[in-house]
Amino acid sequence: MTQTGKALRSSKTWQSLYAEVSKRISEGLWKPGDFIPGEVELAREFGCARATVNRALRQLAEEGYLDRRRKAGTRVALHPVRKATLDISITRLEVEQRGAAYSHAVLSRKHNKAPRHIREIMGETKTKPLYLATLHQADNAPFVYETRWVNTEAVPDILSADLSQISVNEWLVENALFTTGRITFSAANASDVEADILKVKPGAALFIVERITWNGLNAVTVVRLAYAPKFEMSTEI
Amino acid sequence: MTQTGKALRSSKTWQSLYAEVSKRISEGLWKPGDFIPGEVELAREFGCARATVNRALRQLAEEGYLDRRRKAGTRVALHPVRKATLDISITRLEVEQRGAAYSHAVLSRKHNKAPRHIREIMGETKTKPLYLATLHQADNAPFVYETRWVNTEAVPDILSADLSQISVNEWLVENALFTTGRITFSAANASDVEADILKVKPGAALFIVERITWNGLNAVTVVRLAYAPKFEMSTEI
DNA sequence: AAGTGGTCTAGACCACGTC
DNA sequence: ACGTGGTCTAGACCACTTT
């Protein structure tokens, strides 16, 4: 009998501290901009170790509810920034998670000099980049039209991959790990070409995702995804 | 002189362990699907405490690179899911972060029975919901057109707030903390009304954000944001 | 049943940034 | 200069889940 009962024990988890601090903020006891007690004091109040307090407050700070700064202390965030986290997975999984059958077709494959706006992003490369236009389908209906430039200097192996079996996207995700990137979401009216490929009227509003992926200093790939109308991207916040 | 030099000491931070594990994965030493050594073994290898190993591996798991399960162990994720985190702040800050001057105008304010699709989300309420249509402007140009239903049963104070000074959005963000919600991104062609308000041609592609916010069991607010063309939402991944 | 990750503790040193 | 959060340690118990 070295421990107190389970019920009491649970009052010392970082989650319970998380809940208590959340409560005090939402009830207005601690208002936006207010400093809250330091870790040492909270540890005393809750009868737990400082590390436990730290774990709870760090979580709240990561989620945007608290602002923490050394020496200054911890305060309730003035404008609680909600973070919407979108899982960016490969298109095949995106389709399959919707309960549809996935297929894809490579519409065009070139090994050309890149247009200027792509060269500006990738820099001058010794080898010509690979261009691929792919239509991804869900239950044989157009799902997303992908156009992509791949820096063959950064990932030379791509040229020997069998891209009819595995999509470029998937190949890159599994072979170029730990890259950084920038992702941009926007809307655009379908061009005539896009309309034809996606089987919609020209001018239809398309959800556009553009992604640039870097491997250290090299841009690995620049991709543009034009989703068919009715596509939605959702997440819990 | 109780500590070793700074250089050596730094080889025991969780960040250095994070970097080392990342390196082993990206170099292919540990491939997707492979089990990696347990925490105890890694702690021994790196000469640090298990808690430090845990901190590093937890971070990698949160970011989608590792799959961790009790008893089973830790493995490299098969499909490293990249998480794009979007900061959802209030529109005023969104405009100001773009270096523009913010202003807004309430175009319509009603206190009506909600249409059916809104009632389905909010449920039957004793009090009538508040409807607000607001145009947010950046440097006096239309930026985003917001239409919103607010459940006055969940946040009765909203009726007495001065919404010409502070926007509804801002009021709610600061007064209804710790809510949950669902956010949906899509694209839509501008209707005649939207085109007129945003000063664009009917049919222009608009970036649409829809958000439903819950406070426990009650839907607090349902909002639709129609962004003017050229709007982009970006994030690092 | 047993092994792995999840968490807590008590104490310590450190780094950063404000004062 | 000094106070606060950031991190590390060594040991312990616990929870989950697979075997």
Coordinates of C-alpha atoms (C1' of nucleotides) in Angstrom, one line a residue:
Chain A
M1 CA 0.0 0.0 0.0
T2 CA 2.6 2.5 -1.0
Q3 CA 0.3 4.4 -3.3
T4 CA -2.9 6.2 -2.7
G5 CA -6.0 4.9 -4.4
K6 CA -6.4 5.0 -8.1
A7 CA -8.9 7.9 -8.0
L8 CA -6.6 10.1 -6.1
R9 CA -3.6 9.1 -8.2
S10 CA -5.4 10.2 -11.3
S11 CA -5.5 13.7 -9.9
K12 CA -1.8 14.0 -10.5
T13 CA -1.6 13.2 -14.2
W14 CA -0.5 16.0 -16.6
Q15 CA -3.9 15.6 -18.3
S16 CA -5.8 16.5 -15.2
L17 CA -3.6 19.6 -14.8
Y18 CA -4.2 20.4 -18.4
A19 CA -8.0 20.1 -17.8
E20 CA -7.8 22.3 -14.7
V21 CA -5.8 25.0 -16.3
S22 CA -8.2 24.9 -19.4
K23 CA -11.1 25.3 -17.0
R24 CA -9.6 28.3 -15.2
I25 CA -9.1 30.0 -18.5
S26 CA -12.5 29.2 -20.0
E27 CA -14.2 30.2 -16.8
G28 CA -12.4 33.6 -16.9
L29 CA -10.5 33.1 -13.7
W30 CA -7.3 33.6 -15.8
K31 CA -8.1 36.0 -18.6
P32 CA -6.2 36.6 -21.9
G33 CA -3.0 38.5 -21.1
D34 CA -2.9 37.5 -17.4
F35 CA 0.2 35.9 -16.0
I36 CA -0.5 32.6 -14.4
P37 CA 1.5 31.2 -11.4
G38 CA 4.9 29.8 -12.1
E39 CA 5.7 26.1 -12.5
V40 CA 7.0 25.8 -9.0
E41 CA 4.0 27.4 -7.4
L42 CA 1.5 25.3 -9.5
A43 CA 3.5 22.1 -8.6
R44 CA 3.0 23.0 -4.9
E45 CA -0.7 23.8 -5.3
F46 CA -1.4 20.5 -7.2
G47 CA 1.0 18.4 -5.1
C48 CA 2.9 17.1 -8.1
A49 CA 6.4 17.4 -9.6
R50 CA 7.4 20.4 -11.6
A51 CA 8.0 18.2 -14.6
T52 CA 4.3 17.3 -14.6
V53 CA 3.3 20.9 -14.5
N54 CA 5.7 21.5 -17.4
R55 CA 4.2 18.7 -19.5
A56 CA 0.7 20.2 -19.1
L57 CA 1.7 23.8 -19.7
R58 CA 3.9 22.9 -22.7
Q59 CA 0.9 21.1 -24.3
L60 CA -1.3 24.1 -23.8
A61 CA 1.4 26.4 -25.2
E62 CA 1.8 24.2 -28.3
E63 CA -1.9 24.4 -28.9
G64 CA -1.8 28.2 -28.7
Y65 CA -3.6 28.8 -25.5
L66 CA -0.6 29.9 -23.5
D67 CA 2.4 32.1 -24.2
R68 CA 5.5 30.9 -22.3
R69 CA 8.8 32.8 -22.1
R70 CA 11.8 32.3 -19.9
K71 CA 12.2 34.8 -17.1
A72 CA 8.9 36.5 -18.2
G73 CA 6.7 33.7 -17.2
T74 CA 3.5 32.1 -18.6
R75 CA 0.5 34.1 -19.7
V76 CA -2.8 33.3 -21.2
A77 CA -2.6 34.0 -25.0
L78 CA -4.2 37.2 -26.1
H79 CA -5.5 35.8 -29.3
P80 CA -5.8 32.0 -28.8
V81 CA -4.6 30.8 -32.2
R82 CA -6.4 27.7 -33.2
K83 CA -4.3 25.3 -35.2
A84 CA -6.0 23.3 -37.9
T85 CA -3.8 20.3 -38.7
L86 CA -4.3 18.8 -42.1
D87 CA -2.8 15.3 -42.8
I88 CA -1.0 15.4 -46.1
S89 CA -0.9 11.9 -47.3
I90 CA -0.5 10.4 -50.7
T91 CA -3.4 10.7 -53.1
R92 CA -4.0 7.0 -53.2
L93 CA -4.7 6.9 -49.5
E94 CA -6.8 10.0 -49.8
V95 CA -9.0 8.3 -52.3
E96 CA -9.2 5.0 -50.5
Q97 CA -10.1 6.8 -47.2
R98 CA -13.2 8.0 -49.1
G99 CA -14.1 4.4 -49.7
A100 CA -13.4 4.6 -53.5
A101 CA -11.2 2.6 -55.7
Y102 CA -8.0 4.3 -56.7
S103 CA -6.5 4.4 -60.1
H104 CA -4.2 6.8 -61.9
A105 CA -3.0 7.5 -65.4
V106 CA 0.2 9.3 -66.5
L107 CA -1.1 11.7 -69.2
S108 CA 2.2 13.2 -70.1
R109 CA 5.9 12.7 -69.3
K110 CA 8.6 15.0 -70.5
H111 CA 12.2 15.5 -69.8
N112 CA 12.5 19.1 -70.9
K113 CA 14.0 22.3 -69.9
A114 CA 11.7 23.7 -67.2
P115 CA 9.8 27.0 -67.8
R116 CA 11.2 30.0 -66.1
H117 CA 9.0 30.1 -63.0
I118 CA 10.0 26.6 -62.2
R119 CA 13.7 27.3 -62.8
E120 CA 13.4 30.2 -60.4
I121 CA 12.3 27.8 -57.7
M122 CA 14.6 24.9 -58.5
G123 CA 17.6 26.9 -59.5
E124 CA 19.8 26.0 -62.4
T125 CA 20.4 22.3 -62.5
K126 CA 22.9 20.2 -64.5
T127 CA 20.3 17.7 -65.5
K128 CA 16.9 18.4 -67.1
P129 CA 14.0 18.1 -64.7
L130 CA 11.2 15.5 -65.2
Y131 CA 7.7 16.7 -65.9
L132 CA 4.7 14.6 -65.2
A133 CA 1.0 15.2 -65.6
T134 CA -1.1 12.6 -63.8
L135 CA -4.8 12.1 -63.4
H136 CA -5.8 10.4 -60.2
Q137 CA -9.2 8.8 -60.2
A138 CA -11.7 7.7 -57.6
D139 CA -14.0 4.9 -58.9
N140 CA -12.8 5.8 -62.4
A141 CA -14.1 9.4 -62.0
P142 CA -11.5 12.3 -62.2
F143 CA -10.4 13.1 -58.7
V144 CA -7.4 15.3 -59.0
Y145 CA -5.2 16.5 -61.8
E146 CA -1.5 16.6 -60.8
T147 CA 1.2 18.4 -62.7
R148 CA 4.7 18.0 -61.3
W149 CA 8.3 18.9 -61.9
V150 CA 10.9 16.7 -60.4
N151 CA 14.6 17.8 -59.9
T152 CA 16.4 14.8 -61.3
E153 CA 19.7 16.1 -59.8
A154 CA 18.2 15.8 -56.3
V155 CA 16.6 12.4 -56.9
P156 CA 18.2 10.7 -59.9
D157 CA 16.7 7.3 -59.0
I158 CA 13.3 8.6 -60.1
L159 CA 14.2 8.1 -63.7
S160 CA 14.4 4.3 -63.3
A161 CA 11.3 3.9 -61.1
D162 CA 8.3 2.3 -62.7
L163 CA 5.8 5.1 -62.4
S164 CA 2.9 3.2 -63.9
Q165 CA 2.7 1.0 -60.9
I166 CA 3.4 3.4 -58.1
S167 CA 2.6 7.1 -58.4
V168 CA 5.4 9.7 -58.4
N169 CA 3.9 11.2 -55.3
E170 CA 4.1 7.9 -53.5
W171 CA 7.6 7.2 -54.8
L172 CA 8.9 10.5 -53.6
V173 CA 7.2 10.3 -50.2
E174 CA 8.9 7.0 -49.5
N175 CA 12.2 7.8 -51.0
A176 CA 12.8 11.4 -50.0
L177 CA 12.1 11.5 -46.3
F178 CA 12.8 14.4 -44.0
T179 CA 12.3 17.1 -46.5
T180 CA 10.9 20.6 -45.7
G181 CA 8.4 22.3 -47.8
R182 CA 5.8 24.9 -48.3
I183 CA 2.2 24.2 -49.1
T184 CA -0.3 26.7 -50.5
F185 CA -4.1 26.3 -50.8
S186 CA -6.1 28.5 -53.1
A187 CA -9.0 28.4 -55.6
A188 CA -8.9 28.8 -59.4
N189 CA -11.2 28.7 -62.3
A190 CA -10.7 25.6 -64.5
S191 CA -8.7 26.3 -67.7
D192 CA -10.0 24.7 -70.9
V193 CA -7.4 22.0 -70.6
E194 CA -8.1 21.3 -66.9
A195 CA -11.9 21.3 -67.6
D196 CA -11.4 18.7 -70.3
I197 CA -9.3 16.5 -68.2
L198 CA -11.5 16.8 -65.1
K199 CA -14.6 16.5 -67.1
V200 CA -16.1 19.8 -65.9
K201 CA -17.2 23.1 -67.5
P202 CA -14.4 25.6 -68.2
G203 CA -14.4 28.1 -65.4
A204 CA -15.6 25.7 -62.7
A205 CA -14.1 26.5 -59.3
L206 CA -11.2 24.1 -58.5
F207 CA -9.5 23.6 -55.1
I208 CA -5.8 24.0 -55.7
V209 CA -2.9 22.8 -53.6
E210 CA 0.6 23.7 -54.5
R211 CA 3.6 22.2 -52.8
I212 CA 7.3 22.8 -53.1
T213 CA 9.5 20.3 -51.4
W214 CA 13.1 20.9 -50.4
N215 CA 15.8 18.5 -49.4
G216 CA 18.3 20.8 -47.7
L217 CA 19.1 23.4 -50.3
N218 CA 17.7 21.6 -53.3
A219 CA 14.1 21.9 -54.4
V220 CA 13.1 18.2 -55.0
T221 CA 9.7 18.7 -56.5
V222 CA 7.2 21.3 -57.4
V223 CA 3.6 20.0 -57.7
R224 CA 0.2 21.5 -58.4
L225 CA -2.9 19.6 -57.6
A226 CA -6.2 20.7 -59.1
Y227 CA -9.1 18.9 -57.4
A228 CA -12.4 18.2 -59.0
P229 CA -15.3 20.3 -57.9
K230 CA -17.1 19.1 -54.7
F231 CA -13.8 18.2 -53.2
E232 CA -13.5 19.3 -49.6
M233 CA -10.7 19.2 -47.2
S234 CA -11.8 18.9 -43.6
T235 CA -10.2 18.7 -40.1
E236 CA -11.1 18.9 -36.5
I237 CA -9.9 21.8 -34.6
Chain B
M1 CA 33.8 21.9 -12.9
T2 CA 31.2 19.3 -12.2
Q3 CA 30.0 19.1 -15.8
T4 CA 31.7 18.0 -18.9
G5 CA 32.3 20.6 -21.5
K6 CA 29.5 22.2 -23.4
A7 CA 30.2 20.4 -26.6
L8 CA 29.9 17.0 -25.0
R9 CA 26.9 17.9 -23.0
S10 CA 25.0 18.9 -26.1
S11 CA 25.3 15.4 -27.4
K12 CA 22.7 14.3 -24.8
T13 CA 19.9 16.6 -25.6
W14 CA 16.6 15.2 -27.0
Q15 CA 17.1 17.3 -30.1
S16 CA 20.4 15.6 -30.9
L17 CA 18.7 12.3 -30.5
Y18 CA 15.9 13.5 -32.7
A19 CA 18.4 14.5 -35.3
E20 CA 20.2 11.2 -35.1
V21 CA 17.1 9.1 -35.5
S22 CA 15.9 11.3 -38.4
K23 CA 19.3 10.7 -40.0
R24 CA 19.1 7.0 -39.7
I25 CA 15.6 7.0 -41.2
S26 CA 16.5 9.3 -44.1
E27 CA 19.6 7.4 -44.9
G28 CA 17.7 4.2 -45.1
L29 CA 19.4 2.4 -42.1
W30 CA 15.9 2.2 -40.6
K31 CA 13.3 1.7 -43.4
P32 CA 9.6 2.3 -43.3
G33 CA 8.0 -0.6 -41.4
D34 CA 11.2 -1.6 -39.5
F35 CA 11.1 -1.8 -35.8
I36 CA 13.7 0.4 -34.2
P37 CA 15.4 -0.5 -30.9
G38 CA 13.4 0.1 -27.7
E39 CA 13.8 3.1 -25.4
V40 CA 16.0 1.3 -22.9
E41 CA 18.4 0.1 -25.6
L42 CA 18.6 3.5 -27.2
A43 CA 19.2 5.1 -23.9
R44 CA 22.1 2.7 -23.3
E45 CA 23.5 3.4 -26.8
F46 CA 23.4 7.2 -26.5
G47 CA 24.3 7.2 -22.8
C48 CA 21.3 9.2 -21.7
A49 CA 18.3 8.7 -19.6
R50 CA 15.3 6.9 -21.0
A51 CA 13.1 10.0 -20.5
T52 CA 15.3 11.8 -23.0
V53 CA 14.9 9.1 -25.5
N54 CA 11.2 9.2 -24.9
R55 CA 11.1 12.9 -25.5
A56 CA 12.8 12.6 -28.9
L57 CA 10.7 9.6 -30.1
R58 CA 7.5 11.2 -28.9
Q59 CA 8.2 14.2 -31.0
L60 CA 9.0 12.1 -34.1
A61 CA 5.8 10.2 -33.5
E62 CA 3.7 13.4 -33.2
E63 CA 5.1 14.5 -36.5
G64 CA 4.1 11.3 -38.1
Y65 CA 7.5 9.7 -38.7
L66 CA 7.2 7.0 -36.2
D67 CA 4.4 4.6 -35.1
R68 CA 4.6 3.8 -31.4
R69 CA 2.6 1.2 -29.6
R70 CA 3.0 -0.3 -26.1
K71 CA 4.3 -3.8 -26.1
A72 CA 4.6 -3.8 -29.9
G73 CA 7.4 -1.3 -30.0
T74 CA 8.4 1.6 -32.2
R75 CA 8.5 1.4 -36.0
V76 CA 9.2 3.7 -38.8
A77 CA 5.9 4.9 -40.3
L78 CA 5.0 3.2 -43.6
H79 CA 3.5 6.3 -45.0
P80 CA 5.0 9.3 -43.3
V81 CA 2.0 11.6 -43.0
R82 CA 3.0 15.2 -43.3
K83 CA 1.0 17.5 -41.1
A84 CA 0.3 20.9 -42.5
T85 CA -0.6 23.2 -39.6
L86 CA -2.7 26.2 -40.4
D87 CA -3.0 29.0 -37.8
I88 CA -6.6 30.0 -37.6
S89 CA -6.6 33.5 -36.2
I90 CA -9.1 36.3 -36.4
T91 CA -9.6 38.0 -39.7
R92 CA -8.3 41.3 -38.5
L93 CA -4.9 39.8 -37.7
E94 CA -4.9 37.9 -40.9
V95 CA -5.3 41.2 -42.8
E96 CA -2.7 43.0 -40.6
Q97 CA -0.2 40.3 -41.1
R98 CA -0.4 41.0 -44.8
G99 CA 0.6 44.6 -44.0
A100 CA -2.8 46.0 -44.9
A101 CA -5.2 48.2 -43.0
Y102 CA -8.1 46.3 -41.6
S103 CA -11.7 47.5 -41.6
H104 CA -15.0 45.7 -41.6
A105 CA -18.7 46.5 -42.2
V106 CA -21.7 44.6 -41.0
L107 CA -23.9 44.3 -44.1
S108 CA -26.8 42.6 -42.5
R109 CA -28.0 41.6 -39.1
K110 CA -31.0 39.5 -38.5
H111 CA -32.5 37.8 -35.5
N112 CA -34.5 35.2 -37.4
K113 CA -35.5 31.6 -37.4
A114 CA -32.6 29.8 -39.0
P115 CA -32.9 28.0 -42.3
R116 CA -33.2 24.2 -42.1
H117 CA -29.6 23.3 -42.8
I118 CA -28.5 25.5 -40.0
R119 CA -31.2 24.2 -37.6
E120 CA -29.9 20.7 -38.4
I121 CA -26.5 21.6 -37.1
M122 CA -27.5 23.8 -34.2
G123 CA -30.5 21.7 -33.1
E124 CA -33.7 23.3 -31.9
T125 CA -33.0 26.3 -29.7
K126 CA -35.3 28.2 -27.4
T127 CA -34.0 31.6 -28.6
K128 CA -33.7 32.7 -32.2
P129 CA -30.2 32.6 -33.6
L130 CA -28.3 35.8 -34.7
Y131 CA -27.4 36.1 -38.3
L132 CA -24.6 38.4 -39.4
A133 CA -23.1 39.1 -42.8
T134 CA -19.9 41.0 -42.6
L135 CA -17.5 42.2 -45.3
H136 CA -13.9 42.4 -44.1
Q137 CA -11.6 44.7 -46.0
A138 CA -7.8 45.0 -46.5
D139 CA -6.8 48.6 -47.4
N140 CA -10.5 49.2 -48.2
A141 CA -10.6 46.4 -50.8
P142 CA -12.9 43.4 -50.2
F143 CA -10.9 40.7 -48.5
V144 CA -13.4 38.1 -47.2
Y145 CA -17.2 38.0 -47.0
E146 CA -18.4 36.3 -43.9
T147 CA -21.8 34.9 -43.2
R148 CA -22.5 33.6 -39.7
W149 CA -25.2 32.2 -37.5
V150 CA -24.7 32.5 -33.8
N151 CA -26.5 30.3 -31.3
T152 CA -27.8 33.0 -28.8
E153 CA -28.7 30.3 -26.3
A154 CA -25.1 29.2 -26.1
V155 CA -23.6 32.8 -25.9
P156 CA -26.4 35.2 -24.9
D157 CA -23.9 38.0 -24.2
I158 CA -23.3 38.4 -27.9
L159 CA -26.6 40.3 -28.2
S160 CA -25.3 43.1 -26.1
A161 CA -21.8 43.3 -27.6
D162 CA -21.0 46.3 -29.8
L163 CA -20.2 44.5 -33.0
S164 CA -19.4 47.7 -34.9
Q165 CA -16.2 48.0 -32.9
I166 CA -15.1 44.5 -32.5
S167 CA -16.0 41.8 -35.1
V168 CA -18.2 38.9 -34.2
N169 CA -15.3 36.6 -34.9
E170 CA -13.0 38.4 -32.5
W171 CA -15.7 38.6 -29.9
L172 CA -16.4 34.9 -30.0
V173 CA -12.7 33.9 -30.1
E174 CA -12.1 35.8 -26.9
N175 CA -15.3 34.9 -25.1
A176 CA -15.9 31.3 -26.1
L177 CA -12.6 29.6 -25.4
F178 CA -11.9 25.9 -25.4
T179 CA -14.4 24.9 -28.0
T180 CA -14.1 22.2 -30.5
G181 CA -14.9 22.5 -34.1
R182 CA -14.7 21.3 -37.6
I183 CA -13.2 23.3 -40.4
T184 CA -13.7 22.7 -44.1
F185 CA -11.8 24.1 -47.0
S186 CA -13.2 24.1 -50.5
A187 CA -13.6 26.2 -53.7
A188 CA -16.8 27.6 -55.1
N189 CA -17.9 29.9 -58.0
A190 CA -19.0 33.3 -56.8
S191 CA -22.8 33.7 -56.8
D192 CA -24.3 37.0 -58.1
V193 CA -24.6 38.3 -54.6
E194 CA -21.1 37.3 -53.6
A195 CA -19.7 38.7 -56.8
D196 CA -21.4 42.0 -56.2
I197 CA -20.1 42.2 -52.6
L198 CA -16.5 41.1 -53.3
K199 CA -16.5 43.2 -56.5
V200 CA -15.6 40.3 -58.8
K201 CA -17.2 38.7 -61.8
P202 CA -20.0 36.2 -61.1
G203 CA -18.4 32.7 -61.3
A204 CA -15.0 33.8 -60.1
A205 CA -13.3 31.0 -58.1
L206 CA -13.5 31.7 -54.4
F207 CA -11.6 30.0 -51.6
I208 CA -14.2 28.9 -49.0
V209 CA -13.7 28.2 -45.4
E210 CA -16.6 26.8 -43.4
R211 CA -16.3 26.4 -39.7
I212 CA -18.7 24.9 -37.1
T213 CA -17.8 25.5 -33.5
W214 CA -19.1 23.5 -30.6
N215 CA -19.1 24.2 -26.9
G216 CA -19.7 20.8 -25.4
L217 CA -22.9 19.7 -27.0
N218 CA -24.1 23.1 -28.3
A219 CA -23.1 24.4 -31.7
V220 CA -22.0 27.9 -30.9
T221 CA -21.6 29.3 -34.4
V222 CA -21.6 28.3 -38.0
V223 CA -19.6 30.5 -40.3
R224 CA -18.8 30.6 -44.0
L225 CA -15.9 32.7 -45.2
A226 CA -15.7 33.5 -48.9
Y227 CA -12.3 34.9 -49.7
A228 CA -11.7 37.3 -52.6
P229 CA -9.8 35.8 -55.6
K230 CA -6.0 35.7 -55.3
F231 CA -6.2 34.8 -51.7
E232 CA -3.8 32.0 -50.7
M233 CA -3.4 30.1 -47.5
S234 CA 0.2 29.0 -46.9
T235 CA 2.1 27.0 -44.4
E236 CA 5.5 25.3 -43.9
I237 CA 5.5 21.6 -43.6
Chain C
dA1 C1' 2.2 -13.4 -19.0
dA2 C1' 5.3 -10.3 -20.4
dG3 C1' 7.4 -6.6 -22.7
dT4 C1' 7.1 -1.9 -24.3
dG5 C1' 5.9 2.7 -24.2
dG6 C1' 3.6 6.3 -20.9
dT7 C1' 4.1 8.8 -17.0
dC8 C1' 5.5 10.6 -12.4
dT9 C1' 9.1 12.1 -8.9
dA10 C1' 12.8 14.8 -6.7
dG11 C1' 16.6 17.0 -7.6
dA12 C1' 19.7 19.4 -10.4
dC13 C1' 21.9 22.5 -13.9
dC14 C1' 21.3 25.5 -17.7
dA15 C1' 19.8 29.0 -21.1
dC16 C1' 17.4 32.7 -22.2
dG17 C1' 15.6 37.1 -21.8
dT18 C1' 13.9 40.7 -18.9
dC19 C1' 15.0 43.9 -15.5
Chain D
dA1 C1' 22.0 39.9 -12.2
dC2 C1' 18.6 36.9 -11.6
dG3 C1' 14.2 34.5 -12.2
dT4 C1' 11.6 31.5 -15.1
dG5 C1' 11.0 28.0 -18.2
dG6 C1' 13.8 24.1 -20.6
dT7 C1' 15.9 20.0 -20.0
dC8 C1' 18.4 15.9 -18.0
dT9 C1' 18.8 12.1 -14.6
dA10 C1' 17.8 7.7 -12.2
dG11 C1' 14.5 5.2 -10.5
dA12 C1' 9.9 3.6 -10.2
dC13 C1' 5.1 2.1 -11.2
dC14 C1' 1.6 1.7 -14.5
dA15 C1' -1.2 0.7 -18.8
dC16 C1' -1.8 -1.2 -22.9
dT17 C1' -1.6 -4.9 -26.1
dT18 C1' 0.4 -8.5 -28.2
dT19 C1' 1.9 -13.2 -27.6

